[in-house]
Amino acid sequence: MSTTLLGIVDDRALGTNMRLIVTRPDRLADAKAAADRVIKAIDDAASRFRDDSELSRVNREPGRQFHVSALLARALAAGLRGARLTGGAVDPTVGSAVRLAGYDRDFADIPADTSPIQLAVSHVPGWRAILFDERARTVSVPRGVEIDLGATAKALASDLGAAAALEAVGSGGALVSLGGDIALAGEAPLDGWAVQTSEDSNASLDDDEETISIESGGIATSSTTVRRWTRGGTVLHHIIDPSTGLPAAGPWRTASVIAATCVDANIASTAAIVMGESAVAWLAKHRLPARLVDHDGIVHRVSGWPEPSTRLR
Ligand code: AMP
Ligand code: MG
């Protein structure tokens, strides 16, 4: 079988690594410009790290009803879809709990602060507190609630970035990865999209990691090993169990999931970390192939996750 010639470009976006691949290398620059535009638009709409994002304006004025942009509406809908599908294991109101755990700035700046932290069980207000009308594009958040779309906005950016890249190229296929949240659009290369599964999206491609080949949809990884920090001797990480307001304490340190879109893959990978043991049945019920790594580093392939095929060397 012959292979498809690919155009590949690496960059940074949304505070993480971005990679764009297209099957029409001659149109790479157009694809990149189109993907960049939509990713920047998502950042403007839904970032919680930027005071000037549309989401930050909504969070700053509880009780007020906002008419929001189509893009923020889409990101809110994706976040609330996650909550509905997971029975609240993924909850876009974890914002203040994440902040209380010390993740209140770009991750690169956190490790400098190792002072002790008072970790009271903080109430996660719950996604049902958000008043959102998708059709009218109105939203209001009650006092004490802070929306955090961290788990879905990046995945949505991958989905929309891949679609925009494909549209700009006009034919073939496109892949966008943002920190390991990968979306595929259009036709796959002849031998499929080779995706390396690793716990750290910064891992280089010549590491001894397994790769799988997928044709369409999305794949996402959530991990408690990468965004992890210590405050006063307590190891914390960035995935919160909404039922306790504390970092999730289940058996999986990393979860990768394949789904029809990157948003759905990401909903499921975050949910798997929060759900712990019961994620296995939930993933099977939703037919979502997953690769779960436990705290001893043992890999559990569930719900049809492919066996490793080729190794990149
Ligand atoms: P991910 O890496 O996709 O699992 O997303 C983790 C990010 O989502 C965190 O950095 C938080 O901003 C946010 N987050 C943490 N816990 C949750 C949760 N239970 N539901 C929704 N978002 C969460
Ligand atoms: Mg993710």
Coordinates of C-alpha atoms and ligand atoms in Angstrom, one line a residue:
M1 CA 0.0 0.0 0.0
S2 CA 1.4 3.4 -0.8
T3 CA 1.4 6.2 1.7
T4 CA -0.1 9.6 1.4
L5 CA 2.2 12.6 1.4
L6 CA 1.3 14.8 4.3
G7 CA 1.8 18.5 5.1
I8 CA 2.6 19.0 8.8
V9 CA 3.0 22.1 10.9
D10 CA 3.6 22.5 14.6
D11 CA 2.7 25.6 16.7
R12 CA 1.4 26.7 20.0
A13 CA -2.2 27.6 20.7
L14 CA -4.5 27.8 23.7
G15 CA -1.5 27.4 26.0
T16 CA -0.6 24.1 24.5
N17 CA 1.0 22.3 21.5
M18 CA -0.9 22.5 18.3
R19 CA -0.3 20.3 15.3
L20 CA -2.0 20.5 11.9
I21 CA -1.7 17.8 9.3
V22 CA -3.3 17.9 5.9
T23 CA -3.3 15.4 3.0
R24 CA -2.8 18.2 0.5
P25 CA 0.7 19.6 1.5
D26 CA 0.4 22.2 -1.2
R27 CA -2.4 23.9 0.7
L28 CA -0.9 23.7 4.2
A29 CA -0.6 27.5 4.6
D30 CA -4.2 28.1 3.8
A31 CA -5.3 25.3 6.1
K32 CA -3.2 26.7 8.9
A33 CA -4.6 30.2 8.5
A34 CA -8.1 28.9 8.6
A35 CA -7.5 26.7 11.7
D36 CA -5.7 29.5 13.5
R37 CA -8.7 31.8 12.9
V38 CA -11.2 29.5 14.5
I39 CA -8.9 28.5 17.4
K40 CA -8.3 32.2 18.2
A41 CA -12.0 32.8 18.1
I42 CA -12.6 30.0 20.6
D43 CA -10.0 31.5 22.9
D44 CA -11.6 34.9 22.7
A45 CA -15.0 33.4 23.5
A46 CA -14.3 30.7 26.1
S47 CA -11.0 31.1 27.8
R48 CA -11.1 31.3 31.6
F49 CA -7.5 32.4 31.8
R50 CA -8.2 35.7 30.0
D51 CA -10.0 38.5 31.7
D52 CA -11.2 39.8 28.3
S53 CA -12.8 36.6 27.1
E54 CA -16.5 36.6 26.6
L55 CA -16.8 33.8 29.2
S56 CA -14.9 35.9 31.8
R57 CA -17.4 38.7 31.3
V58 CA -20.3 36.3 31.9
N59 CA -18.6 34.9 35.0
R60 CA -17.9 38.4 36.4
E61 CA -21.6 39.3 36.5
P62 CA -23.6 36.6 38.1
G63 CA -27.4 37.0 37.8
R64 CA -27.2 39.1 34.6
Q65 CA -28.5 37.6 31.4
F66 CA -26.1 37.8 28.5
H67 CA -26.7 37.3 24.8
V68 CA -23.7 35.4 23.7
S69 CA -21.8 34.8 20.5
A70 CA -22.6 31.7 18.4
L71 CA -19.3 30.3 19.3
L72 CA -19.6 30.7 23.1
A73 CA -23.1 29.3 22.8
R74 CA -21.6 26.3 21.0
A75 CA -19.0 25.8 23.7
L76 CA -21.6 26.1 26.5
A77 CA -23.8 23.6 24.7
A78 CA -20.8 21.2 24.5
G79 CA -20.0 21.7 28.2
L80 CA -23.6 21.0 29.2
R81 CA -23.9 18.1 26.8
G82 CA -20.9 16.6 28.7
A83 CA -22.7 17.1 32.0
R84 CA -25.9 15.5 30.7
L85 CA -24.1 12.5 29.1
T86 CA -22.0 11.8 32.2
G87 CA -24.6 12.3 34.9
G88 CA -22.6 15.3 36.1
A89 CA -19.1 13.7 36.3
V90 CA -18.1 16.3 33.7
D91 CA -19.4 19.6 35.1
P92 CA -18.7 23.0 33.6
T93 CA -19.2 24.6 37.1
V94 CA -16.0 23.1 38.5
G95 CA -14.3 26.5 37.8
S96 CA -14.0 27.7 41.4
A97 CA -13.0 24.3 42.7
V98 CA -10.2 24.1 40.1
R99 CA -9.1 27.6 41.2
L100 CA -9.2 26.6 44.9
A101 CA -7.0 23.7 44.2
G102 CA -4.4 26.2 42.9
Y103 CA -4.9 25.9 39.1
D104 CA -5.7 29.6 38.7
R105 CA -3.2 30.6 36.0
D106 CA -1.5 29.1 33.0
F107 CA 0.0 25.8 34.1
A108 CA 3.6 26.8 33.4
D109 CA 3.4 29.4 36.2
I110 CA 2.0 27.1 39.0
P111 CA 5.0 25.0 40.2
A112 CA 6.6 28.1 41.6
D113 CA 4.0 28.3 44.4
T114 CA 4.5 25.4 46.8
S115 CA 3.0 27.0 49.9
P116 CA 0.5 25.0 51.9
I117 CA -3.1 25.2 50.7
Q118 CA -6.3 24.9 52.7
L119 CA -8.3 22.3 50.8
A120 CA -11.8 22.5 52.2
V121 CA -14.4 20.4 50.4
S122 CA -15.7 23.0 48.2
H123 CA -19.2 22.9 46.9
V124 CA -19.4 22.4 43.2
P125 CA -22.7 24.3 42.4
G126 CA -23.7 21.9 39.6
W127 CA -24.4 22.4 36.0
R128 CA -28.1 22.7 36.5
A129 CA -27.6 26.1 38.1
I130 CA -26.6 27.5 34.7
L131 CA -29.6 29.1 32.9
F132 CA -28.8 28.6 29.2
D133 CA -31.1 28.8 26.2
E134 CA -29.2 27.5 23.2
R135 CA -31.7 28.7 20.6
A136 CA -31.9 32.3 22.0
R137 CA -28.2 32.2 22.9
T138 CA -28.8 33.6 26.4
V139 CA -27.0 32.6 29.5
S140 CA -26.9 33.6 33.1
V141 CA -24.9 32.1 36.0
P142 CA -26.2 32.4 39.6
R143 CA -24.0 34.0 42.2
G144 CA -21.2 31.7 43.4
V145 CA -21.1 29.8 40.1
E146 CA -18.2 30.0 37.8
I147 CA -18.2 28.3 34.4
D148 CA -15.0 26.5 33.3
L149 CA -15.1 25.1 29.8
G150 CA -11.5 23.8 30.1
A151 CA -12.5 20.2 29.3
T152 CA -14.6 21.0 26.2
A153 CA -13.4 24.2 24.7
K154 CA -10.1 22.9 23.6
A155 CA -11.7 19.8 22.1
L156 CA -14.2 22.0 20.3
A157 CA -11.4 24.1 19.0
S158 CA -9.8 20.9 17.5
D159 CA -13.1 19.9 15.9
L160 CA -13.8 23.3 14.4
G161 CA -10.1 23.8 13.5
A162 CA -10.0 20.5 11.6
A163 CA -13.3 21.4 9.8
A164 CA -12.1 24.9 8.9
A165 CA -8.7 23.5 7.7
L166 CA -10.5 21.0 5.5
E167 CA -12.8 23.6 4.1
A168 CA -9.9 25.8 3.2
V169 CA -8.1 23.0 1.5
G170 CA -11.2 21.8 -0.4
S171 CA -10.4 18.1 -0.5
G172 CA -8.6 15.3 1.2
G173 CA -8.4 15.3 5.0
A174 CA -7.2 17.3 8.0
L175 CA -6.1 16.5 11.5
V176 CA -5.8 19.1 14.3
S177 CA -4.3 18.2 17.7
L178 CA -4.4 20.7 20.6
G179 CA -2.4 19.2 23.5
G180 CA -3.4 15.7 22.4
D181 CA -7.0 16.5 21.8
I182 CA -7.3 15.3 18.2
A183 CA -10.0 15.9 15.6
L184 CA -10.1 14.4 12.1
A185 CA -12.0 15.8 9.2
G186 CA -12.5 14.5 5.6
E187 CA -10.7 11.5 4.2
A188 CA -8.0 9.8 6.1
P189 CA -4.6 9.1 4.4
L190 CA -4.5 5.7 2.7
D191 CA -3.0 4.0 5.8
G192 CA -5.2 5.9 8.2
W193 CA -4.2 8.6 10.7
A194 CA -1.4 7.2 12.9
V195 CA -2.0 8.4 16.5
Q196 CA 0.6 7.9 19.2
T197 CA -1.0 7.3 22.6
S198 CA 1.1 8.8 25.3
E199 CA 0.3 10.2 28.7
D200 CA 2.1 13.5 28.0
S201 CA 1.2 15.4 24.8
N202 CA 4.8 16.8 24.9
A203 CA 6.2 13.3 24.4
S204 CA 8.3 13.2 21.3
L205 CA 7.3 10.8 18.5
D206 CA 10.3 8.6 18.7
D207 CA 9.5 7.6 22.2
D208 CA 8.7 3.9 22.6
E209 CA 5.0 4.5 22.7
E210 CA 2.3 2.6 20.9
T211 CA 0.4 4.0 18.0
I212 CA -3.0 3.2 16.6
S213 CA -4.5 4.0 13.2
I214 CA -7.9 5.7 13.0
E215 CA -10.0 7.0 10.1
S216 CA -12.4 9.6 11.4
G217 CA -13.9 11.3 14.5
G218 CA -11.8 12.4 17.5
I219 CA -9.6 11.1 20.2
A220 CA -8.8 12.8 23.5
T221 CA -6.6 12.0 26.5
S222 CA -7.1 13.2 30.1
S223 CA -4.3 12.6 32.6
T224 CA -3.6 13.4 36.2
T225 CA 0.1 12.8 35.7
V226 CA 0.9 15.9 33.6
R227 CA -0.9 18.8 35.2
R228 CA 0.0 17.9 38.7
W229 CA 1.5 20.1 41.4
T230 CA 2.2 20.0 45.1
R231 CA 1.0 22.5 47.7
G232 CA 2.2 22.0 51.3
G233 CA 3.0 18.3 50.6
T234 CA -0.4 17.5 49.1
V235 CA -0.2 16.3 45.5
L236 CA -3.0 18.0 43.5
H237 CA -4.1 17.7 39.9
H238 CA -6.5 19.4 37.6
I239 CA -9.4 17.0 37.2
I240 CA -12.0 17.6 39.8
D241 CA -14.7 15.2 41.1
P242 CA -17.7 17.4 41.2
S243 CA -19.3 15.3 43.9
T244 CA -16.5 16.3 46.3
G245 CA -14.9 19.4 44.8
L246 CA -11.5 17.7 45.2
P247 CA -9.1 16.3 42.6
A248 CA -10.5 12.9 41.4
A249 CA -9.1 9.9 43.3
G250 CA -10.1 7.0 41.1
P251 CA -7.9 4.1 39.8
W252 CA -7.0 5.7 36.4
R253 CA -4.2 8.2 36.0
T254 CA -4.7 8.5 32.3
A255 CA -7.7 7.9 30.0
S256 CA -7.8 8.1 26.2
V257 CA -11.1 7.7 24.3
I258 CA -12.1 7.5 20.7
A259 CA -15.5 9.0 19.7
A260 CA -17.4 10.6 16.8
T261 CA -16.0 14.0 17.6
C262 CA -13.1 15.3 19.7
V263 CA -15.7 17.0 22.0
D264 CA -17.3 13.7 22.8
A265 CA -14.0 12.0 23.2
N266 CA -12.9 14.6 25.6
I267 CA -16.1 14.5 27.6
A268 CA -15.6 10.7 27.9
S269 CA -11.9 10.9 28.8
T270 CA -12.4 13.5 31.6
A271 CA -15.5 11.5 32.8
A272 CA -13.5 8.3 32.9
I273 CA -10.9 9.8 35.3
V274 CA -13.8 11.1 37.5
M275 CA -16.0 8.0 37.4
G276 CA -13.1 5.6 38.1
E277 CA -14.0 1.9 38.1
S278 CA -17.6 2.5 36.9
A279 CA -16.2 4.2 33.8
V280 CA -15.7 0.8 32.2
A281 CA -19.4 0.0 32.1
W282 CA -20.3 3.6 31.1
L283 CA -17.8 3.5 28.2
A284 CA -19.1 0.1 27.0
K285 CA -22.7 1.3 27.2
H286 CA -21.8 4.3 25.0
R287 CA -19.6 2.2 22.7
L288 CA -16.6 4.4 23.3
P289 CA -13.3 2.6 22.9
A290 CA -10.9 3.6 25.7
R291 CA -7.4 3.0 26.9
L292 CA -7.2 3.4 30.6
V293 CA -3.9 3.5 32.5
D294 CA -4.0 2.7 36.2
H295 CA -1.7 4.1 38.9
D296 CA 0.7 1.1 38.4
G297 CA 1.0 2.0 34.7
I298 CA -1.0 -1.1 33.6
V299 CA -2.9 -0.5 30.4
H300 CA -6.6 -1.6 30.2
R301 CA -8.0 -1.5 26.7
V302 CA -11.8 -1.5 26.9
S303 CA -14.8 -1.2 24.7
G304 CA -13.0 -2.1 21.5
W305 CA -9.8 0.0 21.8
P306 CA -7.5 -1.3 19.0
E307 CA -4.5 -3.3 19.8
P308 CA -1.3 -1.4 19.0
S309 CA -0.4 -1.7 15.3
T310 CA 2.8 -0.1 14.2
R311 CA 5.5 1.5 16.3
L312 CA 7.1 4.7 15.3
R313 CA 10.8 4.4 15.5
Ligands
AMP1 P1 -9.1 17.4 30.4 O1 -7.6 17.6 30.4 O2 -9.7 17.4 29.0 O3 -9.5 16.3 31.2 O4 -9.7 18.7 31.0 C1 -9.4 19.1 32.3 C2 -9.7 20.5 32.5 O5 -11.1 20.6 32.6 C3 -9.2 21.1 33.8 O6 -8.0 21.7 33.6 C4 -10.3 22.0 34.3 O7 -10.2 23.2 33.7 C5 -11.5 21.3 33.8 N1 -12.1 20.3 34.7 C6 -11.6 19.6 35.7 N2 -12.4 18.8 36.2 C7 -13.5 18.8 35.5 C8 -14.8 18.2 35.5 N3 -15.1 17.2 36.4 N4 -15.7 18.5 34.6 C9 -15.5 19.5 33.7 N5 -14.3 20.1 33.6 C10 -13.3 19.8 34.5
MG2 MG -8.9 16.9 27.3

